[in-house]
mmCIF file of C-alpha atoms in Angstrom:
data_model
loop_
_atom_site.group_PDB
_atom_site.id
_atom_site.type_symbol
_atom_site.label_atom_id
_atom_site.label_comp_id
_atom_site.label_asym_id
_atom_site.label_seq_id
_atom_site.Cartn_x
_atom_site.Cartn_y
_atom_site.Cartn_z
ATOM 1 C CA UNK A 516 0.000 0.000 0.000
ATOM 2 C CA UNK A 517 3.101 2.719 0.764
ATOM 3 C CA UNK A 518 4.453 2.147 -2.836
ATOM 4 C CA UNK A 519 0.943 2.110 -4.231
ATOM 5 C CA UNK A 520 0.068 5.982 -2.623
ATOM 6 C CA UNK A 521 3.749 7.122 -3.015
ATOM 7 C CA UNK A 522 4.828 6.409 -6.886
ATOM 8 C CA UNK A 523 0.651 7.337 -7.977
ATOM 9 C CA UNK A 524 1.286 10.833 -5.944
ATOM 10 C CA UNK A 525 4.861 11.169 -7.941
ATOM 11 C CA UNK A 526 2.536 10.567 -11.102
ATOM 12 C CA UNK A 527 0.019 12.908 -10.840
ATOM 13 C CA UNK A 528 3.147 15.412 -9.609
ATOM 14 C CA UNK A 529 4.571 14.460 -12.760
ATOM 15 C CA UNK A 530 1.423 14.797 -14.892
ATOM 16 C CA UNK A 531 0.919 18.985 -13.434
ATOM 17 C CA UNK A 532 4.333 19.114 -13.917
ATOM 18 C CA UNK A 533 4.311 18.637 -17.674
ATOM 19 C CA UNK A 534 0.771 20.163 -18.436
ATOM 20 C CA UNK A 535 2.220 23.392 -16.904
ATOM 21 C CA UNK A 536 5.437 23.148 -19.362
ATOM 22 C CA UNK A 537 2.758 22.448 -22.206
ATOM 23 C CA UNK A 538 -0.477 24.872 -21.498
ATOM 24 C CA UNK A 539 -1.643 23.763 -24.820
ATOM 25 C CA UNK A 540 -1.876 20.514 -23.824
ATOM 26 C CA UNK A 541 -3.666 21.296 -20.396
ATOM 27 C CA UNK A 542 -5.974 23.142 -22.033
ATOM 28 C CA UNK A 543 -6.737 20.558 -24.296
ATOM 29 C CA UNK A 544 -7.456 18.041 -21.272
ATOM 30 C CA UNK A 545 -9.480 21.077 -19.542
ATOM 31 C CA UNK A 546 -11.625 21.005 -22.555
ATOM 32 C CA UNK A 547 -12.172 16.945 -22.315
ATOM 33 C CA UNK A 548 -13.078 17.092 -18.893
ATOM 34 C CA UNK A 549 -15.513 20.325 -19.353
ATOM 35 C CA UNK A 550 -17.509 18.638 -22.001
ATOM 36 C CA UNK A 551 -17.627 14.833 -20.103
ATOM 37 C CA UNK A 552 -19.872 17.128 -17.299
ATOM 38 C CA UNK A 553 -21.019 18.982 -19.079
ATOM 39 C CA UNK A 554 -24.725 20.307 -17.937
ATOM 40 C CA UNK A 555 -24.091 18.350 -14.229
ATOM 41 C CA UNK A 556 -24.775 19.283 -11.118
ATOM 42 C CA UNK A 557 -21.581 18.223 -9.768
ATOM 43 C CA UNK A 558 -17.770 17.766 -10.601
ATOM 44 C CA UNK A 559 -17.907 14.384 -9.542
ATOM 45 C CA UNK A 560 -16.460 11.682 -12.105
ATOM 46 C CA UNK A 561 -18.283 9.127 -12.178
ATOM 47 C CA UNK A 562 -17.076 5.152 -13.595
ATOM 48 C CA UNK A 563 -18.653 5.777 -16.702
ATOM 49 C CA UNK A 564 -16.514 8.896 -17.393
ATOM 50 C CA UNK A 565 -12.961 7.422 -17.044
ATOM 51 C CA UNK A 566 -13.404 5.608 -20.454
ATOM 52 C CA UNK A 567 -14.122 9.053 -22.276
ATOM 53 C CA UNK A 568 -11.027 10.627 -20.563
ATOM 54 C CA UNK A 569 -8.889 9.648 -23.491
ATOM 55 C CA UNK A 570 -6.353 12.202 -24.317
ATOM 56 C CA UNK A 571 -6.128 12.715 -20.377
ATOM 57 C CA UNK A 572 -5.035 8.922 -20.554
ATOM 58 C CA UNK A 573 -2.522 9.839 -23.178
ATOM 59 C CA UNK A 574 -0.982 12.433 -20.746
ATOM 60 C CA UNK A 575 -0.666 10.422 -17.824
ATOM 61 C CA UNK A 576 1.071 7.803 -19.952
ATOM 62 C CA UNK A 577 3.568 10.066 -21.500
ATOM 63 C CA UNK A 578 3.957 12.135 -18.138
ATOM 64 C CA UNK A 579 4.999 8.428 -16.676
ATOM 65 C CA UNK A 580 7.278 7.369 -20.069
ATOM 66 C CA UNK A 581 9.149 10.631 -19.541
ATOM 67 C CA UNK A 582 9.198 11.263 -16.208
ATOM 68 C CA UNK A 583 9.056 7.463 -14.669
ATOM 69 C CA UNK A 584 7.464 7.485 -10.961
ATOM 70 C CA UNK A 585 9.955 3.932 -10.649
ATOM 71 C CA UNK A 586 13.294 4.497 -12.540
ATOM 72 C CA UNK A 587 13.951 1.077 -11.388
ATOM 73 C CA UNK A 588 13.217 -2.585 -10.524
ATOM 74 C CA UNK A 589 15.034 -5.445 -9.365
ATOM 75 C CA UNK A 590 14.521 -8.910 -10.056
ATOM 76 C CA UNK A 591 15.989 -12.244 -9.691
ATOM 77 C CA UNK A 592 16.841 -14.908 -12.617
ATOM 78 C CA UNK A 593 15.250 -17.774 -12.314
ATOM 79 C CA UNK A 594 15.786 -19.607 -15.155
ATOM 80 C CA UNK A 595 19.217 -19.809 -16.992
ATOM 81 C CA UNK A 596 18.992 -17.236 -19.617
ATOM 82 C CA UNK A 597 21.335 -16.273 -22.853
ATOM 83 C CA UNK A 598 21.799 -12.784 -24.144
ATOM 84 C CA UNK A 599 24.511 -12.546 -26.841
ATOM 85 C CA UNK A 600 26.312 -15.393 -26.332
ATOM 86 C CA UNK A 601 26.614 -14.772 -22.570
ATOM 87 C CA UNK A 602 24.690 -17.353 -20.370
ATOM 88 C CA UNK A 603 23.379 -15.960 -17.340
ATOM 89 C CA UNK A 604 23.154 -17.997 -14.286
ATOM 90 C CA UNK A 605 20.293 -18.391 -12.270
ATOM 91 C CA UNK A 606 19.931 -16.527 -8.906
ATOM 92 C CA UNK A 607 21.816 -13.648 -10.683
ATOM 93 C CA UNK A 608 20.430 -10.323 -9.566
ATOM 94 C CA UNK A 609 19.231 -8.124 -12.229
ATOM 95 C CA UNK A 610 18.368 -4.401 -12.409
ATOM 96 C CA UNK A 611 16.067 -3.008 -15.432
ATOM 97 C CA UNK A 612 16.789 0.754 -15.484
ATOM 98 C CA UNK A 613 12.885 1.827 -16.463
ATOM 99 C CA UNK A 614 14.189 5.366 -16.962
ATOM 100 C CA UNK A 615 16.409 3.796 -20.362
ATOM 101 C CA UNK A 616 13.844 1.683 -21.293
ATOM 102 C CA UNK A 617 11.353 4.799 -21.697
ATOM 103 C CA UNK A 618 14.213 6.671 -23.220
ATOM 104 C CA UNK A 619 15.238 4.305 -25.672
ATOM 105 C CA UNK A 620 15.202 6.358 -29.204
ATOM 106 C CA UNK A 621 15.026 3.648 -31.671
ATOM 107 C CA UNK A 622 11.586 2.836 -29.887
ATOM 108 C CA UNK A 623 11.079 5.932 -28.733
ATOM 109 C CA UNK A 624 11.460 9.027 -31.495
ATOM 110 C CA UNK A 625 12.582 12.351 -29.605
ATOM 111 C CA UNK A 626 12.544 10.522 -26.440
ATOM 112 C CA UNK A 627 12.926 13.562 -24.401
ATOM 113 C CA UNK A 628 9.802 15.625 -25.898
ATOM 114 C CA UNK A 629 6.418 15.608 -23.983
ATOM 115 C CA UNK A 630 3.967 13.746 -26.803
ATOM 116 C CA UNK A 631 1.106 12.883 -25.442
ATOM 117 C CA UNK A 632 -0.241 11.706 -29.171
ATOM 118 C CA UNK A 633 2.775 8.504 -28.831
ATOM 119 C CA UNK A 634 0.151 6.790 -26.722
ATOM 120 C CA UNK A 635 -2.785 7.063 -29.253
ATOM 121 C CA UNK A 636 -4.352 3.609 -29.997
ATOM 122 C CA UNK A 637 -2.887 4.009 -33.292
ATOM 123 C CA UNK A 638 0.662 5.039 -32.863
ATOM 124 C CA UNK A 639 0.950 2.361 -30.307
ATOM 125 C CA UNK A 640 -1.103 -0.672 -32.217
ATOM 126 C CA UNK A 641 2.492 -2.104 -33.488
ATOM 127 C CA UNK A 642 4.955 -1.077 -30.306
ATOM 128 C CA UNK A 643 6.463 -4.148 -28.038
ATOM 129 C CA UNK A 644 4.562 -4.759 -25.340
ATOM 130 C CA UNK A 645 7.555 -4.500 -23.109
ATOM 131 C CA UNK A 646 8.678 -0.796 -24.656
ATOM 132 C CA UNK A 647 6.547 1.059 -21.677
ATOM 133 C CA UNK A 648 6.969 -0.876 -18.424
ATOM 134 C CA UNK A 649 5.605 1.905 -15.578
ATOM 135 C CA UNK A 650 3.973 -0.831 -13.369
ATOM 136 C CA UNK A 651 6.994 -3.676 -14.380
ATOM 137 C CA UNK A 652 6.132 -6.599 -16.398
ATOM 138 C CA UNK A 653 4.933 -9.997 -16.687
ATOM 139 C CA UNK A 654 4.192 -11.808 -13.904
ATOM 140 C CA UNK A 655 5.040 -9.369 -10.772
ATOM 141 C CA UNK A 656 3.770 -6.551 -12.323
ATOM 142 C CA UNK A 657 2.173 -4.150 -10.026
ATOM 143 C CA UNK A 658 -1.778 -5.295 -9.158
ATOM 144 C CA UNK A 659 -2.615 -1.590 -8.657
ATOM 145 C CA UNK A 660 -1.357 -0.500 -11.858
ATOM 146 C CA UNK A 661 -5.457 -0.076 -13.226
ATOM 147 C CA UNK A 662 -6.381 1.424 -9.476
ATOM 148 C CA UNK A 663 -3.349 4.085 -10.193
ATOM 149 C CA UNK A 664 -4.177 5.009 -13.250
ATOM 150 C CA UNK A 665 -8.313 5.512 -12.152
ATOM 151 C CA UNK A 666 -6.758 7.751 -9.185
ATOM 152 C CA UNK A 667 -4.990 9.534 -11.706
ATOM 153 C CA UNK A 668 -7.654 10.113 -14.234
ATOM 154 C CA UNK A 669 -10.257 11.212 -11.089
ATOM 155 C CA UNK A 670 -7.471 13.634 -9.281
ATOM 156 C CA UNK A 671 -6.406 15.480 -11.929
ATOM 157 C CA UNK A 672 -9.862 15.323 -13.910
ATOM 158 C CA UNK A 673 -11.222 17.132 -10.920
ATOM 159 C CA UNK A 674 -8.200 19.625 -10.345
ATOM 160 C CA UNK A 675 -7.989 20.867 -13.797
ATOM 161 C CA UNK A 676 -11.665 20.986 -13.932
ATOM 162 C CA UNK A 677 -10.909 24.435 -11.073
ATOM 163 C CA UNK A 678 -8.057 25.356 -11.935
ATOM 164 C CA UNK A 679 -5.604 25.936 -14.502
ATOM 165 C CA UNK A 680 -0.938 24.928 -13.092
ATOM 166 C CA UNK A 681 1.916 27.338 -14.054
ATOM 167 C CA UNK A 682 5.170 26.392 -12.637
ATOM 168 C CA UNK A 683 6.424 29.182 -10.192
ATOM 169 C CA UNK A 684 9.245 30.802 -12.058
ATOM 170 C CA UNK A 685 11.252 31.434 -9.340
ATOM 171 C CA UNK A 686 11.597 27.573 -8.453
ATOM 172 C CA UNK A 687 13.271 25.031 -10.732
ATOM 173 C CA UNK A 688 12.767 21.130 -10.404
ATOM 174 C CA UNK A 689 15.582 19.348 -10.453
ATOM 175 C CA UNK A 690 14.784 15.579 -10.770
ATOM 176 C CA UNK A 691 16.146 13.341 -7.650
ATOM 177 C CA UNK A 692 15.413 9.658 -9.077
ATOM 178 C CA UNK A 693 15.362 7.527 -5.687
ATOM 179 C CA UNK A 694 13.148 4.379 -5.539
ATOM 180 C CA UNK A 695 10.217 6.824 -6.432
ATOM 181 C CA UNK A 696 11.176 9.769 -8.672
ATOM 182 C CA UNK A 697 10.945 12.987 -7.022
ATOM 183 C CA UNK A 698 12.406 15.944 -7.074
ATOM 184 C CA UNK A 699 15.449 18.389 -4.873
ATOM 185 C CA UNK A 700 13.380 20.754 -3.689
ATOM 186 C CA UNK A 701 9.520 20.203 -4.358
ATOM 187 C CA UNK A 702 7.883 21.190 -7.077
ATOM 188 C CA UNK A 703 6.339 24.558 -6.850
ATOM 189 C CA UNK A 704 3.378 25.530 -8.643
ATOM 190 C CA UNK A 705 0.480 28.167 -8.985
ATOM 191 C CA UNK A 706 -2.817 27.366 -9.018
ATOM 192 C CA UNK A 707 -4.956 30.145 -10.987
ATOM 193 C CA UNK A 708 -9.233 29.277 -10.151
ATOM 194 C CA UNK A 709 -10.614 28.831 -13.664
ATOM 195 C CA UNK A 710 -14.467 29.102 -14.737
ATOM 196 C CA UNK A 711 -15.035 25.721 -16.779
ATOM 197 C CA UNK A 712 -16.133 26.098 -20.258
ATOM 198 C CA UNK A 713 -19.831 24.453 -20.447
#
């Protein structure tokens, strides 16, 4: 439960972080959320609404390819296993550096731009299945990993629904990758009250 609250909170940090670096793009999810409640009562997001939150999906996703909430896992071999010629023994600890994987530019183009649109269904119908690993892989992957990304959809759904994130110019982030990315002195921001667009 600690790493399931922690590395979600770095997330959604994340998320702000690069939607106040690209306005155009929070704008854009501002708009998605306005017109899923549209005409309610209430700025409660319901089940039924995470499904339409599509391009909000796409941000969280490339927020967590660029920024990754776990640079890193550890695992054990348990199997003897041969890369290259090299045989690798089993009970041979391994470390998979999530930060390279995500980085990777022959899988990922311009790995260090913000792109939400890499995650469209399209642009992501013929990419390894392995080539975005937030939550791990196979099978000890994290069981939260769909109750994350719900959180993540509902939180910032219903902050940029009020208000619209500008980094504090006075502050810089400076990345601090530890078991959970975060960053050397917080991340500072400004939140401006909006009027949603109905």
């Amino acid at each position: 439960m600690f790493e399931g609250h922690d590395t979600t909170a770095s997330a959604i940090s994340w998320a702000l972080y690069s939607l106040c670096e690209h306005p155009e793009y929070q704008e854009r999810v501002q708009a998605e959320v306005d017109h899923i409640l549209e005409g309610r009562d209430s700025d409660n997001i319901e089940w039924s609404d995470l499904s339409k939150m599509e391009f909000l999906t796409m941000v969280i996703k490339e927020s967590m390819r660029l920024h990754c909430p776990v640079p890193l896992i550890s695992r054990e071999i348990t199997q003897p296993l041969s890369l290259d010629g090299v045989t690798i023994p089993v009970g041979t600890p391994c470390t998979i550096n999530i930060i390279n994987v995500h980085h990777n530019p022959t899988v990922w183009p311009d790995p260090y731009s913000f792109k939400p649109e890499r995650f469209h269904p399209d642009n992501m119908k013929d990419k390894d299945s392995y080539a975005f690993i937030p939550f791990s892989a196979g099978p000890r992957n994290c069981i939260g990993q769909h109750f994350s990304l719900n959180e993540q959809k509902v939180l910032l759904g219903r902050l940029l629904r009020r208000f619209t994130f500008t980094l504090d110019p006075d502050r810089t982030v400076t990345k601090k990758p530890a078991a959970v990315m975060r960053t050397e002195t917080g991340m500072w921001m400004i939140a401006t009250p909006r009027t949603p667009s109905l």
